[in-house]
Amino acid sequence: MIWNETLKREIPDGWEVKKIEDFCHIFTGKKDVNQSLDFGKYKFFSCAPGYRFSNEKLYEGKAILISGNGSYTGRTIFVNDAFDLYQRTYAVVLKTDNTDCLEYIFYTAKRFLSLKVGGGTHGSAIPYIVYDDIAKECFPFCEIAIEKFQKLIIQILSRISRIEKEILELSNLRDNLLPLLMNGQVTLNSCLFNHGFLFFVKFTIWEVKEYVTWMLKCRYYKVFNHNFVNLWTMNR
């Protein structure tokens, strides 16, 4: 390890120092928050946690999103989806001709940039950051080491994304199935029968609730539609 004056910390010997702008394009959205929707085709990210929706797509693919103003200034998340953005939320995406290192930049930004710009670098009543706060951020770089990191982290993030989608599908199943069960439009027994289960017991509505909640936790079942559950085990 050697001391690096630019970063003001030690980095591995032989590593270079690069800036985010060397690898990435940086842009913001074009809409105000009040133009977002409760429902829509695409996720709409603002500076606050969570997301709303939009029927317009600003970008599709991997991106680092950084909140540009307000109480959550500097909040940093990673997405791999089609999305729209608030006009003060920054998106950081790779230039097409560069090394695939966006995940590495994301975790570096989470560790160092978020601490540096959290709470804003400008403003008093409403804190905010500017383009150069992100673009000029420096980080240590070694292509061979980062390639190894990328191979590992991409697999991990892919699994996380798959699990999150399964949880969302099961949550939708729970929210749609329980009202139908409670008003008698469907029964759990009929759902099981339609999937080849001929021997079953009668469940109370509270047992059904516990059953669906358990499915959300263990993720062993796959949703086919809003009314039925496919009870064959997923590959894990």
PDB file of N, CA and C in Angstrom, residues 30-37 44 52-54 87:
ATOM      1  N   LYS A  30     -35.861  15.293 -16.513  1.00  0.00           N
ATOM      2  CA  LYS A  30     -36.429  16.517 -17.059  1.00  0.00           C
ATOM      3  C   LYS A  30     -37.766  16.889 -16.416  1.00  0.00           C
ATOM      4  N   LYS A  31     -38.207  16.089 -15.452  1.00  0.00           N
ATOM      5  CA  LYS A  31     -39.545  16.293 -14.908  1.00  0.00           C
ATOM      6  C   LYS A  31     -39.519  16.702 -13.444  1.00  0.00           C
ATOM      7  N   ASP A  32     -40.595  17.367 -13.037  1.00  0.00           N
ATOM      8  CA  ASP A  32     -40.818  17.632 -11.633  1.00  0.00           C
ATOM      9  C   ASP A  32     -41.512  16.415 -11.020  1.00  0.00           C
ATOM     10  N   VAL A  33     -41.460  16.304  -9.694  1.00  0.00           N
ATOM     11  CA  VAL A  33     -42.065  15.148  -9.030  1.00  0.00           C
ATOM     12  C   VAL A  33     -43.564  15.086  -9.272  1.00  0.00           C
ATOM     13  N   ASN A  34     -44.213  16.255  -9.348  1.00  0.00           N
ATOM     14  CA  ASN A  34     -45.671  16.248  -9.531  1.00  0.00           C
ATOM     15  C   ASN A  34     -46.095  15.764 -10.917  1.00  0.00           C
ATOM     16  N   GLN A  35     -45.145  15.492 -11.795  1.00  0.00           N
ATOM     17  CA  GLN A  35     -45.455  14.909 -13.096  1.00  0.00           C
ATOM     18  C   GLN A  35     -45.385  13.383 -13.078  1.00  0.00           C
ATOM     19  N   SER A  36     -44.984  12.825 -11.943  1.00  0.00           N
ATOM     20  CA  SER A  36     -44.947  11.365 -11.818  1.00  0.00           C
ATOM     21  C   SER A  36     -46.350  10.829 -11.558  1.00  0.00           C
ATOM     22  N   LEU A  37     -46.502   9.501 -11.682  1.00  0.00           N
ATOM     23  CA  LEU A  37     -47.813   8.859 -11.610  1.00  0.00           C
ATOM     24  C   LEU A  37     -47.838   7.809 -10.503  1.00  0.00           C
ATOM     25  N   PHE A  44     -40.183   5.773 -11.829  1.00  0.00           N
ATOM     26  CA  PHE A  44     -39.776   7.180 -11.801  1.00  0.00           C
ATOM     27  C   PHE A  44     -39.053   7.413 -10.475  1.00  0.00           C
ATOM     28  N   ARG A  52     -41.902   6.229  -7.893  1.00  0.00           N
ATOM     29  CA  ARG A  52     -43.254   6.316  -8.418  1.00  0.00           C
ATOM     30  C   ARG A  52     -43.219   5.782  -9.849  1.00  0.00           C
ATOM     31  N   PHE A  53     -44.078   6.291 -10.738  1.00  0.00           N
ATOM     32  CA  PHE A  53     -44.121   5.730 -12.083  1.00  0.00           C
ATOM     33  C   PHE A  53     -44.229   6.834 -13.134  1.00  0.00           C
ATOM     34  N   SER A  54     -43.893   6.452 -14.359  1.00  0.00           N
ATOM     35  CA  SER A  54     -43.991   7.342 -15.512  1.00  0.00           C
ATOM     36  C   SER A  54     -44.320   6.493 -16.731  1.00  0.00           C
ATOM     37  N   GLN A  87     -35.874  15.960 -12.139  1.00  0.00           N
ATOM     38  CA  GLN A  87     -34.916  16.886 -12.742  1.00  0.00           C
ATOM     39  C   GLN A  87     -33.691  17.186 -11.865  1.00  0.00           C
TER      40      GLN A  87
END
